Amino acid sequence: MNICFLMYSWEEINPENDSTLTLIHECVKRGHGVAICTPSNLTIRNSVTNAFCAIINRIDKVPTSIKSFYKKATLREEMLPLAGFDAIFMRGNPPLDPLMLNFLDSVKDDVFVINSVEGMREANNKLYTAVFEDPNNEIIPVTHVSKNKDYLIKMIEESPCDKMILKPLNGYGGSGVILIEKSAMSNINSLLDFYIYKSDGSSDYVILQDYIEGAEKGDVRILLLNGKPIGAMRRIPGDKDHRSNITAGGRVEKHKLTAAEKKLCEKIGPKLVKDGLYFVGIDVIGGKLVEVNVMSPGGITYINKVSKVKIQEKVIDFLESKVLEKNASFRRMTDLKRRVDEA
């Protein structure tokens, strides 16, 4: 099987805890051909979508250590047609490049893409949680999205919560997430100015969300594969930051899903699969869905460490099964067409 990882550059990988490298390592261990490509290296030649790829050279004995594998691996450059791969694994960092999806539109029927092009278009931002019907806010905290400052101030004033979370619509990794309090309304006006208005005269959307009690103790990252949870960890904020993201100084602990978290996964899982969002990371606080991560869900290395598991094996098992399924369907259709042609 040949797999193209559409991701950030090889040089940007942190071998200590990079989830994408863990997945690549598992593929190489199994003897699959692996190439990596950045969105900026997509191209079209003679009306065929290609990519300037960095192909990982075959290794006689693949190191069991992921760090050692990263050091030992060598790459060669070559332009290859995307439709020639068996699978394309999307692992780019947000924000999503819509032009990249336009390139993939031409091959999405020929190659198994995880996550799907349509699903990525629909779910690449923090507005995706609105697709899950939840009129009573049982699984999603009260959320407002706007670039109208007066409206947002009104929502803060009318909220029964003393605290709320403010964050940019296109942020990731905990960037720009702040805790605001009604007791500091004099500061909120300037904060909204900063988040909404840009120096070039344009404006950005921001998210205002009810603070969930217990959030100060951290959140839970759950990885779902084909709509089912396959691993989780609790992320604890650092001493000087309310954010629990690892990049913001948080730490991780082993976590067993609660009844509320299992119910949440059961409710959103079918929709994720329907949208072709097979490998997803969700952030949960108090049993409520805060965010859906579909571009490059991380946490594999941390969950593996605290729970003594190998998440990457389940992910690549699934990828292999989908490719086999797609190939079997193609062979069956080809055979049926041949029989008709020969009649």
PDB file of C-alpha atoms in Angstrom, residues 42-338:
ATOM      1  CA  LEU A  42       0.522  20.380  -4.934  1.00  0.00           C
ATOM      2  CA  THR A  43       0.604  21.004  -8.669  1.00  0.00           C
ATOM      3  CA  ILE A  44      -1.156  20.108 -11.913  1.00  0.00           C
ATOM      4  CA  ARG A  45       0.698  18.694 -14.894  1.00  0.00           C
ATOM      5  CA  ASN A  46      -1.152  18.052 -18.148  1.00  0.00           C
ATOM      6  CA  SER A  47      -4.465  18.303 -16.262  1.00  0.00           C
ATOM      7  CA  VAL A  48      -3.363  15.652 -13.752  1.00  0.00           C
ATOM      8  CA  THR A  49      -3.031  16.527 -10.061  1.00  0.00           C
ATOM      9  CA  ASN A  50       0.490  15.823  -8.831  1.00  0.00           C
ATOM     10  CA  ALA A  51       2.542  16.541  -5.753  1.00  0.00           C
ATOM     11  CA  PHE A  52       6.230  17.249  -5.242  1.00  0.00           C
ATOM     12  CA  CYS A  53       6.726  14.532  -2.649  1.00  0.00           C
ATOM     13  CA  ALA A  54       9.433  13.592  -0.189  1.00  0.00           C
ATOM     14  CA  ILE A  55       9.473   9.796  -0.363  1.00  0.00           C
ATOM     15  CA  ILE A  56      10.792   7.888   2.636  1.00  0.00           C
ATOM     16  CA  ASN A  57      13.375   5.411   1.404  1.00  0.00           C
ATOM     17  CA  ARG A  58      12.907   1.777   2.334  1.00  0.00           C
ATOM     18  CA  ILE A  59      14.678   0.709   5.513  1.00  0.00           C
ATOM     19  CA  ASP A  60      15.852  -2.914   5.876  1.00  0.00           C
ATOM     20  CA  LYS A  61      15.322  -2.916   9.642  1.00  0.00           C
ATOM     21  CA  VAL A  62      12.950  -0.242  10.883  1.00  0.00           C
ATOM     22  CA  PRO A  63      13.961   0.996  14.370  1.00  0.00           C
ATOM     23  CA  THR A  64      11.359   0.313  17.051  1.00  0.00           C
ATOM     24  CA  SER A  65      12.122   3.699  18.574  1.00  0.00           C
ATOM     25  CA  ILE A  66      10.251   6.484  16.776  1.00  0.00           C
ATOM     26  CA  LYS A  67      13.013   8.981  17.570  1.00  0.00           C
ATOM     27  CA  SER A  68      15.625   6.623  16.115  1.00  0.00           C
ATOM     28  CA  PHE A  69      13.445   6.095  13.046  1.00  0.00           C
ATOM     29  CA  TYR A  70      13.240   9.853  12.502  1.00  0.00           C
ATOM     30  CA  LYS A  71      17.029  10.171  12.701  1.00  0.00           C
ATOM     31  CA  LYS A  72      17.688   7.183  10.433  1.00  0.00           C
ATOM     32  CA  ALA A  73      15.052   7.869   7.761  1.00  0.00           C
ATOM     33  CA  THR A  74      16.238   9.334   4.466  1.00  0.00           C
ATOM     34  CA  LEU A  75      14.068  10.958   1.845  1.00  0.00           C
ATOM     35  CA  ARG A  76      14.184  11.511  -1.902  1.00  0.00           C
ATOM     36  CA  GLU A  77      12.241  14.063  -3.922  1.00  0.00           C
ATOM     37  CA  GLU A  78       9.937  13.154  -6.784  1.00  0.00           C
ATOM     38  CA  MET A  79       6.787  14.483  -8.423  1.00  0.00           C
ATOM     39  CA  LEU A  80       4.026  11.869  -8.244  1.00  0.00           C
ATOM     40  CA  PRO A  81       0.349  11.731  -9.307  1.00  0.00           C
ATOM     41  CA  LEU A  82      -1.940  11.779  -6.271  1.00  0.00           C
ATOM     42  CA  ALA A  83      -4.382   9.363  -7.899  1.00  0.00           C
ATOM     43  CA  GLY A  84      -1.607   6.760  -7.881  1.00  0.00           C
ATOM     44  CA  PHE A  85      -1.658   6.480  -4.100  1.00  0.00           C
ATOM     45  CA  ASP A  86      -3.923   4.074  -2.239  1.00  0.00           C
ATOM     46  CA  ALA A  87      -4.642   6.602   0.497  1.00  0.00           C
ATOM     47  CA  ILE A  88      -4.084  10.249   1.367  1.00  0.00           C
ATOM     48  CA  PHE A  89      -3.807  11.031   5.069  1.00  0.00           C
ATOM     49  CA  MET A  90      -4.603  14.645   5.901  1.00  0.00           C
ATOM     50  CA  ARG A  91      -2.354  15.861   8.729  1.00  0.00           C
ATOM     51  CA  GLY A  92      -1.896  19.590   8.119  1.00  0.00           C
ATOM     52  CA  ASN A  93      -2.144  22.162  10.895  1.00  0.00           C
ATOM     53  CA  PRO A  94      -5.090  24.590  10.958  1.00  0.00           C
ATOM     54  CA  PRO A  95      -6.247  26.818   9.427  1.00  0.00           C
ATOM     55  CA  LEU A  96      -7.398  24.766   6.477  1.00  0.00           C
ATOM     56  CA  ASP A  97      -6.234  25.865   3.035  1.00  0.00           C
ATOM     57  CA  PRO A  98      -9.353  25.785   0.805  1.00  0.00           C
ATOM     58  CA  LEU A  99      -7.190  25.740  -2.328  1.00  0.00           C
ATOM     59  CA  MET A 100      -5.674  22.444  -1.141  1.00  0.00           C
ATOM     60  CA  LEU A 101      -9.154  20.922  -1.114  1.00  0.00           C
ATOM     61  CA  ASN A 102      -9.730  22.155  -4.665  1.00  0.00           C
ATOM     62  CA  PHE A 103      -6.707  20.121  -5.762  1.00  0.00           C
ATOM     63  CA  LEU A 104      -8.005  17.058  -3.901  1.00  0.00           C
ATOM     64  CA  ASP A 105     -11.437  17.315  -5.513  1.00  0.00           C
ATOM     65  CA  SER A 106      -9.920  15.859  -8.682  1.00  0.00           C
ATOM     66  CA  VAL A 107      -8.732  12.652  -6.959  1.00  0.00           C
ATOM     67  CA  LYS A 108     -11.206  12.097  -4.102  1.00  0.00           C
ATOM     68  CA  ASP A 109     -13.086   9.422  -6.090  1.00  0.00           C
ATOM     69  CA  ASP A 110      -9.886   7.520  -6.937  1.00  0.00           C
ATOM     70  CA  VAL A 111      -8.101   7.554  -3.566  1.00  0.00           C
ATOM     71  CA  PHE A 112      -9.313   6.959  -0.021  1.00  0.00           C
ATOM     72  CA  VAL A 113      -8.844  10.277   1.773  1.00  0.00           C
ATOM     73  CA  ILE A 114      -8.859  10.507   5.555  1.00  0.00           C
ATOM     74  CA  ASN A 115     -10.540  12.739   6.474  1.00  0.00           C
ATOM     75  CA  SER A 116     -12.786  13.224   3.458  1.00  0.00           C
ATOM     76  CA  VAL A 117     -12.614  16.389   1.387  1.00  0.00           C
ATOM     77  CA  GLU A 118     -16.309  17.137   1.980  1.00  0.00           C
ATOM     78  CA  GLY A 119     -15.980  16.505   5.697  1.00  0.00           C
ATOM     79  CA  MET A 120     -12.956  18.751   5.975  1.00  0.00           C
ATOM     80  CA  ARG A 121     -14.785  21.565   4.195  1.00  0.00           C
ATOM     81  CA  GLU A 122     -17.710  21.312   6.578  1.00  0.00           C
ATOM     82  CA  ALA A 123     -15.880  20.728   9.833  1.00  0.00           C
ATOM     83  CA  ASN A 124     -12.555  22.549   9.598  1.00  0.00           C
ATOM     84  CA  ASN A 125     -13.636  25.340  11.945  1.00  0.00           C
ATOM     85  CA  LYS A 126     -15.114  25.670  15.393  1.00  0.00           C
ATOM     86  CA  LEU A 127     -18.618  26.239  14.006  1.00  0.00           C
ATOM     87  CA  TYR A 128     -18.981  22.516  13.257  1.00  0.00           C
ATOM     88  CA  THR A 129     -20.333  21.778  16.747  1.00  0.00           C
ATOM     89  CA  ALA A 130     -23.519  23.579  15.664  1.00  0.00           C
ATOM     90  CA  VAL A 131     -24.433  20.635  13.394  1.00  0.00           C
ATOM     91  CA  PHE A 132     -25.116  18.443  16.424  1.00  0.00           C
ATOM     92  CA  GLU A 133     -28.716  19.064  17.416  1.00  0.00           C
ATOM     93  CA  ASP A 134     -28.679  20.067  21.069  1.00  0.00           C
ATOM     94  CA  PRO A 135     -31.516  22.524  21.827  1.00  0.00           C
ATOM     95  CA  ASN A 136     -31.198  22.114  25.588  1.00  0.00           C
ATOM     96  CA  ASN A 137     -27.400  22.412  25.668  1.00  0.00           C
ATOM     97  CA  GLU A 138     -26.987  18.928  27.081  1.00  0.00           C
ATOM     98  CA  ILE A 139     -23.782  18.171  25.189  1.00  0.00           C
ATOM     99  CA  ILE A 140     -22.644  21.614  23.978  1.00  0.00           C
ATOM    100  CA  PRO A 141     -22.175  24.717  26.161  1.00  0.00           C
ATOM    101  CA  VAL A 142     -24.088  27.874  25.229  1.00  0.00           C
ATOM    102  CA  THR A 143     -22.090  29.377  22.369  1.00  0.00           C
ATOM    103  CA  HIS A 144     -22.225  32.666  20.460  1.00  0.00           C
ATOM    104  CA  VAL A 145     -20.226  33.486  17.317  1.00  0.00           C
ATOM    105  CA  SER A 146     -20.127  36.999  15.921  1.00  0.00           C
ATOM    106  CA  LYS A 147     -17.996  39.950  14.874  1.00  0.00           C
ATOM    107  CA  ASN A 148     -20.618  42.405  16.190  1.00  0.00           C
ATOM    108  CA  LYS A 149     -19.072  43.830  19.343  1.00  0.00           C
ATOM    109  CA  ASP A 150     -22.287  45.320  20.726  1.00  0.00           C
ATOM    110  CA  TYR A 151     -24.062  41.992  20.367  1.00  0.00           C
ATOM    111  CA  LEU A 152     -21.260  40.105  22.111  1.00  0.00           C
ATOM    112  CA  ILE A 153     -21.224  42.573  25.009  1.00  0.00           C
ATOM    113  CA  LYS A 154     -24.985  42.127  25.345  1.00  0.00           C
ATOM    114  CA  MET A 155     -24.576  38.330  25.455  1.00  0.00           C
ATOM    115  CA  ILE A 156     -21.963  38.664  28.200  1.00  0.00           C
ATOM    116  CA  GLU A 157     -24.215  40.948  30.232  1.00  0.00           C
ATOM    117  CA  GLU A 158     -27.244  38.653  29.821  1.00  0.00           C
ATOM    118  CA  SER A 159     -25.379  35.429  30.564  1.00  0.00           C
ATOM    119  CA  PRO A 160     -26.163  33.841  33.955  1.00  0.00           C
ATOM    120  CA  CYS A 161     -22.497  32.827  34.142  1.00  0.00           C
ATOM    121  CA  ASP A 162     -19.975  35.071  35.871  1.00  0.00           C
ATOM    122  CA  LYS A 163     -17.228  33.680  33.638  1.00  0.00           C
ATOM    123  CA  MET A 164     -17.055  33.034  29.897  1.00  0.00           C
ATOM    124  CA  ILE A 165     -14.476  31.837  27.389  1.00  0.00           C
ATOM    125  CA  LEU A 166     -13.436  34.091  24.514  1.00  0.00           C
ATOM    126  CA  LYS A 167     -11.421  32.724  21.580  1.00  0.00           C
ATOM    127  CA  PRO A 168     -10.754  33.411  17.893  1.00  0.00           C
ATOM    128  CA  LEU A 169     -12.728  31.361  15.402  1.00  0.00           C
ATOM    129  CA  ASN A 170      -9.624  30.202  13.527  1.00  0.00           C
ATOM    130  CA  GLY A 171      -7.263  29.582  16.441  1.00  0.00           C
ATOM    131  CA  TYR A 172      -5.775  26.198  17.335  1.00  0.00           C
ATOM    132  CA  GLY A 173      -3.567  24.661  19.995  1.00  0.00           C
ATOM    133  CA  GLY A 174      -5.126  26.904  22.641  1.00  0.00           C
ATOM    134  CA  SER A 175      -3.868  30.082  20.962  1.00  0.00           C
ATOM    135  CA  GLY A 176      -5.884  33.147  21.870  1.00  0.00           C
ATOM    136  CA  VAL A 177      -8.177  31.401  24.356  1.00  0.00           C
ATOM    137  CA  ILE A 178      -8.861  33.649  27.346  1.00  0.00           C
ATOM    138  CA  LEU A 179     -11.113  33.618  30.379  1.00  0.00           C
ATOM    139  CA  ILE A 180     -13.235  36.728  30.908  1.00  0.00           C
ATOM    140  CA  GLU A 181     -15.262  37.754  33.975  1.00  0.00           C
ATOM    141  CA  LYS A 182     -18.215  40.102  34.318  1.00  0.00           C
ATOM    142  CA  SER A 183     -16.430  41.841  37.174  1.00  0.00           C
ATOM    143  CA  ALA A 184     -13.925  43.110  34.609  1.00  0.00           C
ATOM    144  CA  MET A 185     -16.358  44.508  32.015  1.00  0.00           C
ATOM    145  CA  SER A 186     -14.217  47.623  31.614  1.00  0.00           C
ATOM    146  CA  ASN A 187     -11.511  45.456  30.021  1.00  0.00           C
ATOM    147  CA  ILE A 188     -13.836  43.396  27.823  1.00  0.00           C
ATOM    148  CA  ASN A 189     -14.545  46.255  25.432  1.00  0.00           C
ATOM    149  CA  SER A 190     -10.871  46.646  24.526  1.00  0.00           C
ATOM    150  CA  LEU A 191     -10.390  42.875  24.360  1.00  0.00           C
ATOM    151  CA  LEU A 192     -13.171  42.566  21.805  1.00  0.00           C
ATOM    152  CA  ASP A 193     -11.632  45.405  19.798  1.00  0.00           C
ATOM    153  CA  PHE A 194      -8.344  43.513  19.769  1.00  0.00           C
ATOM    154  CA  TYR A 195      -9.903  40.182  18.734  1.00  0.00           C
ATOM    155  CA  ILE A 196     -12.325  41.528  16.132  1.00  0.00           C
ATOM    156  CA  TYR A 197     -10.682  44.445  14.345  1.00  0.00           C
ATOM    157  CA  LYS A 198      -7.529  44.068  12.249  1.00  0.00           C
ATOM    158  CA  SER A 199      -5.042  46.730  11.255  1.00  0.00           C
ATOM    159  CA  ASP A 200      -5.993  46.455   7.569  1.00  0.00           C
ATOM    160  CA  GLY A 201      -9.601  47.416   8.320  1.00  0.00           C
ATOM    161  CA  SER A 202     -11.051  43.913   8.103  1.00  0.00           C
ATOM    162  CA  SER A 203     -12.598  42.016  10.989  1.00  0.00           C
ATOM    163  CA  ASP A 204     -12.559  38.492  12.435  1.00  0.00           C
ATOM    164  CA  TYR A 205     -15.227  36.354  14.046  1.00  0.00           C
ATOM    165  CA  VAL A 206     -14.826  35.400  17.689  1.00  0.00           C
ATOM    166  CA  ILE A 207     -16.426  32.705  19.818  1.00  0.00           C
ATOM    167  CA  LEU A 208     -18.012  33.462  23.158  1.00  0.00           C
ATOM    168  CA  GLN A 209     -18.845  30.406  25.218  1.00  0.00           C
ATOM    169  CA  ASP A 210     -20.284  29.783  28.659  1.00  0.00           C
ATOM    170  CA  TYR A 211     -17.643  28.758  31.151  1.00  0.00           C
ATOM    171  CA  ILE A 212     -18.138  25.160  32.247  1.00  0.00           C
ATOM    172  CA  GLU A 213     -17.707  24.529  35.939  1.00  0.00           C
ATOM    173  CA  GLY A 214     -14.658  22.400  36.567  1.00  0.00           C
ATOM    174  CA  ALA A 215     -12.835  23.739  33.519  1.00  0.00           C
ATOM    175  CA  GLU A 216     -10.074  25.009  35.768  1.00  0.00           C
ATOM    176  CA  LYS A 217      -9.216  21.351  36.415  1.00  0.00           C
ATOM    177  CA  GLY A 218      -8.582  20.756  32.731  1.00  0.00           C
ATOM    178  CA  ASP A 219     -10.304  19.052  29.812  1.00  0.00           C
ATOM    179  CA  VAL A 220     -10.411  15.632  28.185  1.00  0.00           C
ATOM    180  CA  ARG A 221      -9.079  14.892  24.704  1.00  0.00           C
ATOM    181  CA  ILE A 222     -10.841  11.896  23.151  1.00  0.00           C
ATOM    182  CA  LEU A 223      -9.700  10.334  19.886  1.00  0.00           C
ATOM    183  CA  LEU A 224     -12.469   8.775  17.802  1.00  0.00           C
ATOM    184  CA  LEU A 225     -11.927   6.340  14.944  1.00  0.00           C
ATOM    185  CA  ASN A 226     -14.853   5.557  12.660  1.00  0.00           C
ATOM    186  CA  GLY A 227     -17.162   7.189  15.188  1.00  0.00           C
ATOM    187  CA  LYS A 228     -15.925   5.193  18.198  1.00  0.00           C
ATOM    188  CA  PRO A 229     -13.580   6.332  20.998  1.00  0.00           C
ATOM    189  CA  ILE A 230     -10.192   4.589  20.872  1.00  0.00           C
ATOM    190  CA  GLY A 231      -8.281   6.558  23.508  1.00  0.00           C
ATOM    191  CA  ALA A 232      -8.470   9.494  25.883  1.00  0.00           C
ATOM    192  CA  MET A 233      -6.391  11.596  28.220  1.00  0.00           C
ATOM    193  CA  ARG A 234      -7.060  14.308  30.749  1.00  0.00           C
ATOM    194  CA  ARG A 235      -5.133  17.530  30.200  1.00  0.00           C
ATOM    195  CA  ILE A 236      -4.338  19.529  33.307  1.00  0.00           C
ATOM    196  CA  PRO A 237      -3.540  23.273  33.058  1.00  0.00           C
ATOM    197  CA  GLY A 238      -0.183  24.559  34.232  1.00  0.00           C
ATOM    198  CA  ASP A 239       0.133  26.689  37.349  1.00  0.00           C
ATOM    199  CA  LYS A 240       0.155  29.966  35.421  1.00  0.00           C
ATOM    200  CA  ASP A 241      -2.327  29.295  32.611  1.00  0.00           C
ATOM    201  CA  HIS A 242      -6.025  28.370  32.484  1.00  0.00           C
ATOM    202  CA  ARG A 243      -5.515  26.493  29.211  1.00  0.00           C
ATOM    203  CA  SER A 244      -4.899  22.760  29.377  1.00  0.00           C
ATOM    204  CA  ASN A 245      -3.273  22.396  25.939  1.00  0.00           C
ATOM    205  CA  ILE A 246       0.131  20.735  26.109  1.00  0.00           C
ATOM    206  CA  THR A 247       1.569  23.533  23.969  1.00  0.00           C
ATOM    207  CA  ALA A 248       0.367  25.988  26.622  1.00  0.00           C
ATOM    208  CA  GLY A 249       2.192  24.202  29.455  1.00  0.00           C
ATOM    209  CA  GLY A 250      -0.457  21.665  30.438  1.00  0.00           C
ATOM    210  CA  ARG A 251       0.252  18.088  31.488  1.00  0.00           C
ATOM    211  CA  VAL A 252      -1.589  14.829  30.844  1.00  0.00           C
ATOM    212  CA  GLU A 253      -3.056  12.069  32.966  1.00  0.00           C
ATOM    213  CA  LYS A 254      -4.628   8.711  32.181  1.00  0.00           C
ATOM    214  CA  HIS A 255      -8.391   8.982  31.764  1.00  0.00           C
ATOM    215  CA  LYS A 256     -11.274   6.511  31.689  1.00  0.00           C
ATOM    216  CA  LEU A 257     -14.360   7.744  29.858  1.00  0.00           C
ATOM    217  CA  THR A 258     -17.298   8.702  32.060  1.00  0.00           C
ATOM    218  CA  ALA A 259     -20.885   7.721  31.294  1.00  0.00           C
ATOM    219  CA  ALA A 260     -21.546  11.266  30.038  1.00  0.00           C
ATOM    220  CA  GLU A 261     -18.515  11.161  27.735  1.00  0.00           C
ATOM    221  CA  LYS A 262     -19.541   7.783  26.331  1.00  0.00           C
ATOM    222  CA  LYS A 263     -23.038   9.138  25.677  1.00  0.00           C
ATOM    223  CA  LEU A 264     -21.548  12.163  23.929  1.00  0.00           C
ATOM    224  CA  CYS A 265     -19.448   9.945  21.636  1.00  0.00           C
ATOM    225  CA  GLU A 266     -22.486   7.796  20.835  1.00  0.00           C
ATOM    226  CA  LYS A 267     -24.468  10.882  19.890  1.00  0.00           C
ATOM    227  CA  ILE A 268     -21.909  12.537  17.602  1.00  0.00           C
ATOM    228  CA  GLY A 269     -20.177   9.424  16.214  1.00  0.00           C
ATOM    229  CA  PRO A 270     -22.685   8.582  13.452  1.00  0.00           C
ATOM    230  CA  LYS A 271     -22.651  12.150  12.123  1.00  0.00           C
ATOM    231  CA  LEU A 272     -18.849  12.179  12.021  1.00  0.00           C
ATOM    232  CA  VAL A 273     -18.784   8.946   9.999  1.00  0.00           C
ATOM    233  CA  LYS A 274     -21.528  10.201   7.685  1.00  0.00           C
ATOM    234  CA  ASP A 275     -19.387  13.267   6.957  1.00  0.00           C
ATOM    235  CA  GLY A 276     -16.319  11.125   6.254  1.00  0.00           C
ATOM    236  CA  LEU A 277     -14.592  12.320   9.428  1.00  0.00           C
ATOM    237  CA  TYR A 278     -13.062   9.010  10.384  1.00  0.00           C
ATOM    238  CA  PHE A 279     -10.205  10.128  12.640  1.00  0.00           C
ATOM    239  CA  VAL A 280     -11.183  12.962  14.946  1.00  0.00           C
ATOM    240  CA  GLY A 281     -10.080  14.475  18.240  1.00  0.00           C
ATOM    241  CA  ILE A 282     -12.706  16.065  20.467  1.00  0.00           C
ATOM    242  CA  ASP A 283     -12.163  18.271  23.520  1.00  0.00           C
ATOM    243  CA  VAL A 284     -14.628  17.725  26.334  1.00  0.00           C
ATOM    244  CA  ILE A 285     -15.222  19.485  29.647  1.00  0.00           C
ATOM    245  CA  GLY A 286     -17.775  18.225  32.134  1.00  0.00           C
ATOM    246  CA  GLY A 287     -19.251  15.877  29.558  1.00  0.00           C
ATOM    247  CA  LYS A 288     -19.825  18.734  27.081  1.00  0.00           C
ATOM    248  CA  LEU A 289     -18.286  19.085  23.641  1.00  0.00           C
ATOM    249  CA  VAL A 290     -16.059  22.138  23.383  1.00  0.00           C
ATOM    250  CA  GLU A 291     -14.246  21.532  20.106  1.00  0.00           C
ATOM    251  CA  VAL A 292     -13.920  19.058  17.212  1.00  0.00           C
ATOM    252  CA  ASN A 293     -10.433  18.649  15.707  1.00  0.00           C
ATOM    253  CA  VAL A 294     -10.517  17.141  12.217  1.00  0.00           C
ATOM    254  CA  MET A 295      -7.384  18.392  10.471  1.00  0.00           C
ATOM    255  CA  SER A 296      -4.574  16.899  12.486  1.00  0.00           C
ATOM    256  CA  PRO A 297      -5.881  15.548  15.806  1.00  0.00           C
ATOM    257  CA  GLY A 298      -2.990  15.077  18.190  1.00  0.00           C
ATOM    258  CA  GLY A 299      -2.462  13.280  21.449  1.00  0.00           C
ATOM    259  CA  ILE A 300      -1.482   9.828  20.177  1.00  0.00           C
ATOM    260  CA  THR A 301       1.935   9.802  21.842  1.00  0.00           C
ATOM    261  CA  TYR A 302       0.599  11.099  25.161  1.00  0.00           C
ATOM    262  CA  ILE A 303      -2.320   8.649  25.299  1.00  0.00           C
ATOM    263  CA  ASN A 304       0.027   5.802  24.375  1.00  0.00           C
ATOM    264  CA  LYS A 305       2.336   6.732  27.221  1.00  0.00           C
ATOM    265  CA  VAL A 306      -0.199   7.165  30.031  1.00  0.00           C
ATOM    266  CA  SER A 307      -2.500   4.306  28.978  1.00  0.00           C
ATOM    267  CA  LYS A 308       0.127   1.837  27.736  1.00  0.00           C
ATOM    268  CA  VAL A 309      -1.561   1.440  24.338  1.00  0.00           C
ATOM    269  CA  LYS A 310      -0.663   1.869  20.661  1.00  0.00           C
ATOM    270  CA  ILE A 311      -3.340   4.032  19.111  1.00  0.00           C
ATOM    271  CA  GLN A 312      -1.510   4.157  15.783  1.00  0.00           C
ATOM    272  CA  GLU A 313      -2.041   0.418  15.241  1.00  0.00           C
ATOM    273  CA  LYS A 314      -5.830   0.813  15.335  1.00  0.00           C
ATOM    274  CA  VAL A 315      -5.690   3.812  13.000  1.00  0.00           C
ATOM    275  CA  ILE A 316      -3.563   2.072  10.364  1.00  0.00           C
ATOM    276  CA  ASP A 317      -5.609  -1.143  10.711  1.00  0.00           C
ATOM    277  CA  PHE A 318      -8.661   0.943   9.818  1.00  0.00           C
ATOM    278  CA  LEU A 319      -6.878   2.674   6.941  1.00  0.00           C
ATOM    279  CA  GLU A 320      -5.835  -0.672   5.472  1.00  0.00           C
ATOM    280  CA  SER A 321      -9.384  -2.028   5.760  1.00  0.00           C
ATOM    281  CA  LYS A 322     -10.860   0.976   3.929  1.00  0.00           C
ATOM    282  CA  VAL A 323      -8.315   0.694   1.117  1.00  0.00           C
ATOM    283  CA  LEU A 324      -9.010  -3.039   0.742  1.00  0.00           C
ATOM    284  CA  GLU A 325     -12.730  -2.304   0.717  1.00  0.00           C
ATOM    285  CA  LYS A 326     -12.325   0.364  -1.967  1.00  0.00           C
ATOM    286  CA  ASN A 327     -10.089  -1.880  -4.102  1.00  0.00           C
ATOM    287  CA  ALA A 328     -12.500  -4.820  -3.802  1.00  0.00           C
ATOM    288  CA  SER A 329     -15.381  -2.605  -4.899  1.00  0.00           C
ATOM    289  CA  PHE A 330     -13.374  -1.392  -7.907  1.00  0.00           C
ATOM    290  CA  ARG A 331     -12.454  -4.964  -8.939  1.00  0.00           C
ATOM    291  CA  ARG A 332     -16.070  -6.069  -8.628  1.00  0.00           C
ATOM    292  CA  MET A 333     -17.314  -3.189 -10.772  1.00  0.00           C
ATOM    293  CA  THR A 334     -14.594  -3.814 -13.377  1.00  0.00           C
ATOM    294  CA  ASP A 335     -15.550  -7.494 -13.538  1.00  0.00           C
ATOM    295  CA  LEU A 336     -19.253  -6.690 -13.928  1.00  0.00           C
ATOM    296  CA  LYS A 337     -18.506  -4.214 -16.723  1.00  0.00           C
ATOM    297  CA  ARG A 338     -16.332  -6.816 -18.473  1.00  0.00           C
TER     298      ARG A 338
END
